[in-house]
CSV table of C-alpha atoms in Angstrom, one decimal:
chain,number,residue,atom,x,y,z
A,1,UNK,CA,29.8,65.1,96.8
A,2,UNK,CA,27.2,67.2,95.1
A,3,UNK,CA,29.9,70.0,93.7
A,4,UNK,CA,33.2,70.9,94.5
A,5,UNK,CA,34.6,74.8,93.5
A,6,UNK,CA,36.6,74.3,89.9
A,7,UNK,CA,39.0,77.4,90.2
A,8,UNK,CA,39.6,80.9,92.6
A,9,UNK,CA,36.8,82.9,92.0
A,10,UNK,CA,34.1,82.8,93.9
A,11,UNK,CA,30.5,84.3,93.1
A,12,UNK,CA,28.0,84.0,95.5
A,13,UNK,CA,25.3,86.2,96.8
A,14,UNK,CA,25.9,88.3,99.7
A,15,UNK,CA,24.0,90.0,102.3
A,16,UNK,CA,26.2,92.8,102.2
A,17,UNK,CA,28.7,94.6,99.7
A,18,UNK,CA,31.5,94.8,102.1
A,19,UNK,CA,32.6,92.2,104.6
A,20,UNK,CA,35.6,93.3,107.3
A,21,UNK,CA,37.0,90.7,109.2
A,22,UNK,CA,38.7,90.7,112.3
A,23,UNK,CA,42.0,92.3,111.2
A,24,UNK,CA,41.2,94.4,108.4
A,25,UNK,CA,38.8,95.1,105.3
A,26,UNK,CA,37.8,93.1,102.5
A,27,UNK,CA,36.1,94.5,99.5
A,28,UNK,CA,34.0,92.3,97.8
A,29,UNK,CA,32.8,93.9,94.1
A,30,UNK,CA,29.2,94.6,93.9
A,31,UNK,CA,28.0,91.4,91.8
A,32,UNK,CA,29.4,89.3,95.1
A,33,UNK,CA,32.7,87.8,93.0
A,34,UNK,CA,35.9,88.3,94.7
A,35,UNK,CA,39.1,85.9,94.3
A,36,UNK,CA,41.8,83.9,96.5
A,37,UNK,CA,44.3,81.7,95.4
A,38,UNK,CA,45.0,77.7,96.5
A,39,UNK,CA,48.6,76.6,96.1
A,40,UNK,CA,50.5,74.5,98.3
A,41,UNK,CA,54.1,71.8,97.9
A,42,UNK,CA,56.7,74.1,97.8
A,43,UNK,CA,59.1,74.9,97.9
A,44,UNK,CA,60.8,71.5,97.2
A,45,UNK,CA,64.4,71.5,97.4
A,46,UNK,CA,64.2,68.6,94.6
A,47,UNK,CA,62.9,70.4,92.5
A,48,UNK,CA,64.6,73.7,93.0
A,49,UNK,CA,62.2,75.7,93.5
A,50,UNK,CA,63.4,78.5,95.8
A,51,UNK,CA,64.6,80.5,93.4
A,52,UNK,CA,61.3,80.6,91.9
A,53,UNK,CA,59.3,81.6,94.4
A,54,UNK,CA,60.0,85.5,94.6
A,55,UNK,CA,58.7,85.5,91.1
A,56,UNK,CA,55.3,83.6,92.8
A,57,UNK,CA,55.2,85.8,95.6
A,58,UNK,CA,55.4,88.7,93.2
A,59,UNK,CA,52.5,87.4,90.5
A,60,UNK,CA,49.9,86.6,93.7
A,61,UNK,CA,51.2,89.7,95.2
A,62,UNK,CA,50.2,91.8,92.3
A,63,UNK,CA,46.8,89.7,91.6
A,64,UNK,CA,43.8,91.1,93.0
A,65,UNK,CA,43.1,87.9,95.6
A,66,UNK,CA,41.4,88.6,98.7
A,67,UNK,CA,43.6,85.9,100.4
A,68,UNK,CA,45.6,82.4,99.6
A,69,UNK,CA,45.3,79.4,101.2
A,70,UNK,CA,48.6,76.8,101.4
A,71,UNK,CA,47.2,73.2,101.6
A,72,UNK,CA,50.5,72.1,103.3
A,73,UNK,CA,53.7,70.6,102.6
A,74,UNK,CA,56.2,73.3,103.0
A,75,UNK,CA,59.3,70.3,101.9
A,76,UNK,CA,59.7,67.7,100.0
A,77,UNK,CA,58.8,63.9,101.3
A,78,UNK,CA,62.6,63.2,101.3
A,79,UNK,CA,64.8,66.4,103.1
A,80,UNK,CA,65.2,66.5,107.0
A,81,UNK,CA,62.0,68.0,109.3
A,82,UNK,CA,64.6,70.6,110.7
A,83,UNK,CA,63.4,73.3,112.8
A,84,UNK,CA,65.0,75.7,109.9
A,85,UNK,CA,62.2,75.1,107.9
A,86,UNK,CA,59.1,76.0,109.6
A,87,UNK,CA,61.0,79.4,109.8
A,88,UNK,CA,61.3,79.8,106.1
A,89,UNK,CA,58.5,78.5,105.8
A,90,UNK,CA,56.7,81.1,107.8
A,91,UNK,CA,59.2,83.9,106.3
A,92,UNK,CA,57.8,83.0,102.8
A,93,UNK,CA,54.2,83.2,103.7
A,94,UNK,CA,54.7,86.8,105.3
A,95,UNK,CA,56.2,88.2,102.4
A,96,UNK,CA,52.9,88.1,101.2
A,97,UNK,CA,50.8,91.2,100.8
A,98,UNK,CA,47.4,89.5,101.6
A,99,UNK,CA,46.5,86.6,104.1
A,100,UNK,CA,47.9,82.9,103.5
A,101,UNK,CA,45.9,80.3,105.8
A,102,UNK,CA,48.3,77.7,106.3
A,103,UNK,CA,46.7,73.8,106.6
A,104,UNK,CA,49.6,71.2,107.3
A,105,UNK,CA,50.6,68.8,105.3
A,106,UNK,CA,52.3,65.2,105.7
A,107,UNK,CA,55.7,66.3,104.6
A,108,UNK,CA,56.2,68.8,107.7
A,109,UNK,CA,54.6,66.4,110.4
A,110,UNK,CA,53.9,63.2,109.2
A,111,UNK,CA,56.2,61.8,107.5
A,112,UNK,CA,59.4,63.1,109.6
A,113,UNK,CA,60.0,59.6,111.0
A,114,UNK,CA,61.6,58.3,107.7
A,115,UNK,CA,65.3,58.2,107.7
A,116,UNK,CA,66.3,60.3,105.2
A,117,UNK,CA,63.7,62.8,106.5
A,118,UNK,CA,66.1,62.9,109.8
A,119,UNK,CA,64.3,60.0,112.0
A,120,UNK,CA,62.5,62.5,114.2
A,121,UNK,CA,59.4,61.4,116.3
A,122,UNK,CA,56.4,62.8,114.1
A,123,UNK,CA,54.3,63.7,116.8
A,124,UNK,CA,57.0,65.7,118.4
A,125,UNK,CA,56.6,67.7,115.0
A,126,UNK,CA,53.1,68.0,115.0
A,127,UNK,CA,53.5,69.6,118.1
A,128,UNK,CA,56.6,71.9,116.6
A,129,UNK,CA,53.8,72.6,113.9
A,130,UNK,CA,51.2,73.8,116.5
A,131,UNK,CA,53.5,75.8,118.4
A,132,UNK,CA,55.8,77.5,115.6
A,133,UNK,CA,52.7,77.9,112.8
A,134,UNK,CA,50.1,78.4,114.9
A,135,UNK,CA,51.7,80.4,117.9
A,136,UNK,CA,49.3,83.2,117.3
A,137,UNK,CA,45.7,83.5,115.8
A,138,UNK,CA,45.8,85.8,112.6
A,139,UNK,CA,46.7,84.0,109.5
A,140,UNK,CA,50.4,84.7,108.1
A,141,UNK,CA,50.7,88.0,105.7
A,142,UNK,CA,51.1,91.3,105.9
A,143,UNK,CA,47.8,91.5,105.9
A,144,UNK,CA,46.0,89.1,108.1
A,145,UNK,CA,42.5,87.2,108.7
A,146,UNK,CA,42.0,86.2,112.2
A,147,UNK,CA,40.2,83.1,111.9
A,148,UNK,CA,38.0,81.0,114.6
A,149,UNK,CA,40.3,77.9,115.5
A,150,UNK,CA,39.7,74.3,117.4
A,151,UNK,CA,42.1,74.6,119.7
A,152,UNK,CA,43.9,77.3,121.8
A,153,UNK,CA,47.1,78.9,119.8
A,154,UNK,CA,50.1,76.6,119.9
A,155,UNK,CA,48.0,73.8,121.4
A,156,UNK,CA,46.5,70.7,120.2
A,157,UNK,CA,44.2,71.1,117.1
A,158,UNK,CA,44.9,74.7,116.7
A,159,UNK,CA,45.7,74.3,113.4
A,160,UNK,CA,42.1,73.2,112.2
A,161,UNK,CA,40.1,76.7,111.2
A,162,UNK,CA,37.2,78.5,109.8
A,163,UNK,CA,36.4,81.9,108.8
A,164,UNK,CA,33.8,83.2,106.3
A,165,UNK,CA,33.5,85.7,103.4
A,166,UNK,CA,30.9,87.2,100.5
A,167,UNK,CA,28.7,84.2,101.5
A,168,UNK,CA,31.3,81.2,101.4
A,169,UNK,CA,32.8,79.6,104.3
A,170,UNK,CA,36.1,78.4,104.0
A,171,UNK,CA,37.3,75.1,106.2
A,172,UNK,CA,40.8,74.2,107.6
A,173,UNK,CA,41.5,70.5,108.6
A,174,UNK,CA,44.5,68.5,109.1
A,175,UNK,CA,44.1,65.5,107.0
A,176,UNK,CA,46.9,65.2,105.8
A,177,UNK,CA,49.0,62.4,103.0
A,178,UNK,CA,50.7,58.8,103.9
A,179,UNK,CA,47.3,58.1,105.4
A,180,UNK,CA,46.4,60.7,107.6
A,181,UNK,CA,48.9,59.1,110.1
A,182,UNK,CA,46.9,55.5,110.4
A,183,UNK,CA,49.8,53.1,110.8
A,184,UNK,CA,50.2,49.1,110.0
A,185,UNK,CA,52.4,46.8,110.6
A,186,UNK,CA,53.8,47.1,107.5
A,187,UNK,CA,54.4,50.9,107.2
A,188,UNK,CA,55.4,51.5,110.7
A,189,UNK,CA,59.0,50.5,110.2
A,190,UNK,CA,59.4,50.7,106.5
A,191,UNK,CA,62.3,53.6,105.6
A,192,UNK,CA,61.3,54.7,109.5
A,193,UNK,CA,63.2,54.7,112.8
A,194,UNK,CA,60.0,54.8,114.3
A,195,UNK,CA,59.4,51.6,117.4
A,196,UNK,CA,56.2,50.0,117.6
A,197,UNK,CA,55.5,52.2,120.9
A,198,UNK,CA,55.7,55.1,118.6
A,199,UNK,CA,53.8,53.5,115.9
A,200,UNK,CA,50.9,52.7,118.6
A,201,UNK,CA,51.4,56.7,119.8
A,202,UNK,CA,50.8,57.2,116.0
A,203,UNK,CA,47.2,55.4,115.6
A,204,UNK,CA,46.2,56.7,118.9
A,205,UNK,CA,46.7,60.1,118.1
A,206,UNK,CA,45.2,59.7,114.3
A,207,UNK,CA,41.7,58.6,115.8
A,208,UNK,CA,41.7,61.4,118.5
A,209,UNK,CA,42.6,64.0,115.4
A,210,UNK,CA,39.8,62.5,113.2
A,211,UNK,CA,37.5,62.4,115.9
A,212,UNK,CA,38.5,66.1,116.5
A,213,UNK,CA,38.1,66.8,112.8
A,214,UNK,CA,34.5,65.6,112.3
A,215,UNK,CA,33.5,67.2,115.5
A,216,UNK,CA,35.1,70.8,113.5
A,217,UNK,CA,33.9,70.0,110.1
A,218,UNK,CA,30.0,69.3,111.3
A,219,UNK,CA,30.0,72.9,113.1
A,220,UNK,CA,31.2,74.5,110.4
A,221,UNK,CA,28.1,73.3,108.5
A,222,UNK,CA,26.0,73.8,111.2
A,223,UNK,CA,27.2,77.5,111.4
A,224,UNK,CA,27.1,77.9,107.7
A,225,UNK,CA,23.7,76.8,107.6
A,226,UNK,CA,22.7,79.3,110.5
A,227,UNK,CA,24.4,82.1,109.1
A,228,UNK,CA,23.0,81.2,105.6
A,229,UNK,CA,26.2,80.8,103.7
A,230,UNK,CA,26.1,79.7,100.4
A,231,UNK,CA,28.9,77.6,100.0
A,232,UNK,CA,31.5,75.5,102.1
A,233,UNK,CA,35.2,75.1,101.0
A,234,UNK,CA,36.7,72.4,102.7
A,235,UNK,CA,40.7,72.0,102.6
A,236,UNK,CA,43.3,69.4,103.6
A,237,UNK,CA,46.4,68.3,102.1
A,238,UNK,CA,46.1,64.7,101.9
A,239,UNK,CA,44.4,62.4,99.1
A,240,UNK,CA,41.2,60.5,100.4
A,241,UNK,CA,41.2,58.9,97.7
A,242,UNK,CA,37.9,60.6,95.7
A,243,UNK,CA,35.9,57.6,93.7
A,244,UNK,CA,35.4,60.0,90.6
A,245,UNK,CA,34.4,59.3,88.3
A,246,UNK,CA,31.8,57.0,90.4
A,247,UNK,CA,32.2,53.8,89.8
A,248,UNK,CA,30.1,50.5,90.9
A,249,UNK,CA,32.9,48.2,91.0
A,250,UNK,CA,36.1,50.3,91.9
A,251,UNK,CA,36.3,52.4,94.5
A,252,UNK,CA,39.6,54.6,95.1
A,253,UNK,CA,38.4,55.4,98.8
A,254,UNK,CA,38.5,51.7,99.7
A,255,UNK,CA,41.9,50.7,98.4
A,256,UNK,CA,45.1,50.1,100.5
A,257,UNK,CA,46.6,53.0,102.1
A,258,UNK,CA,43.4,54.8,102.2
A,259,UNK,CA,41.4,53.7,105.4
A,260,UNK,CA,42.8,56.3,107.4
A,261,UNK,CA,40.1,58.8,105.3
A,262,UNK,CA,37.3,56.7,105.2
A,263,UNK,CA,35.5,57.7,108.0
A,264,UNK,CA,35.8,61.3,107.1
A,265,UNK,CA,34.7,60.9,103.7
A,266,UNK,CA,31.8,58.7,105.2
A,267,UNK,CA,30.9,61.7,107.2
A,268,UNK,CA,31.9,64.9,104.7
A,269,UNK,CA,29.3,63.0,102.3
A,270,UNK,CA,26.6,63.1,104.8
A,271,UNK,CA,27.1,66.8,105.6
A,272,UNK,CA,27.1,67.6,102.2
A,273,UNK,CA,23.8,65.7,101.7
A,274,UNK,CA,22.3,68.0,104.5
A,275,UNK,CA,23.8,71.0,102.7
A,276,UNK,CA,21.4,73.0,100.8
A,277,UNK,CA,25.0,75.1,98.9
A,278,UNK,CA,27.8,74.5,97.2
A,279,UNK,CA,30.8,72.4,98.4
């Protein structure tokens, strides 16, 4: 990829001074910075971090950020998928003052068929996931964004988003860890209750959600082009795997437990060749 963006502040130049979304106002300063933040696996109760997190909510809340966005797990890999936590979950984010745009991770959905994450069937989460985070379209916050979408609210690849600011346009996917859901033999009943139906169930629904994601993730270039953005964030919560630095004889996107990204970094590396901005 040609560049990726190295911290929260973004300057780019913008037609205009002030850009208002949807839901309310955003004011970008006059040389075209403004800030968000990117944060994303917690709160673990491993690690113990609730009883850190009002003192987070309290630092971003006082921060000048336009917005946040969570790139998923809302657990840890190894407590139980219970419905209680997508509710704190979404508690947490609307304690916020400005907009968090929440991208699932593999913790909350994909990995929930592991035993000591409760045996659940993982695609009955995902759908949980769509309905319960994504029941509405504004982003969580007391403040909110109202972002474009895939899919209809609470339905299938509603979770995938876009919206654009100050010249940048910021990219939603679910891609998430344990390789984006692509199952073998050998993981589909390791630490699991899942069957091999369900395993099956699994790879079927991982190739219609990556053919869903490359189908959202070339618009949103095609639209950032035509509206002349500048740049293109793209998020997701799982690791593809990035060969950096570059090297001839290793490459991190090929090795085991990685195929399930290779096709969408095949793809994200030809839209970013086609890309005259920043990504």
């Amino acid at each position: 990829m040609r560049s990726n963006f190295a911290g929260t502040t973004v300057a780019l130049s913008a037609c205009a001074i002030m850009y208002f979304s949807q839901s309310m106002g955003h004011a970008i300063a006059q040389d075209g910075h403004y800030s968000f933040a990117l944060w994303g696996d917690m709160p673990y109760a491993k690690a113990d971090d609730q009883p850190k997190i009002p003192a987070l909510i309290a630092d971003m809340n006082a921060s000048d950020i336009q917005f946040s966005l969570y790139d998923g797990d809302i657990k840890d890999g190894s407590s139980k998928c219970t419905d209680d936590i997508y509710e704190s979950a979404i508690s947490m984010f609307n304690s916020f003052n400005k907009p968090v745009v929440y991208v699932p991770g593999d913790n909350e959905w994909t990995d929930c068929h592991r035993t000591n994450n409760g045996g659940y069937d993982n695609l009955e989460r995902l759908d949980h996931v769509r309905k319960v985070m994504f029941a509405k379209p504004e982003t969580f916050g007391k403040e909110t964004l109202a972002p474009e979408h895939q899919g209809k609210p609470g339905e299938k690849f509603a979770e995938n988003v876009r919206f654009s600011m100050g010249g940048a346009m910021f990219v939603g996917l679910n891609v998430p860890g344990s390789n984006n859901n692509k199952v073998d033999d050998k993981s589909c009943a390791s630490k699991s209750a899942r069957t091999p139906e369900q395993c099956a169930a699994d790879n079927a629904e991982y190739a219609e959600r990556d053919k869903a994601n490359f189908e959202w993730m070339h618009a949103a270039f095609e639209k950032a082009k035509t509206e002349g953005d500048k740049g293109l964030m793209i998020v997701i919560q799982g690791d593809p795997g990035f060969d950096v630095p570059e090297t001839e004889d290793h490459d991190e996107s090929r090795l085991p437990g990685k195929d399930g990204y290779a096709a969408l970094l095949d793809a994200l590396m030809q839209e970013t060749m086609q890309f005259s901005g920043q990504v």
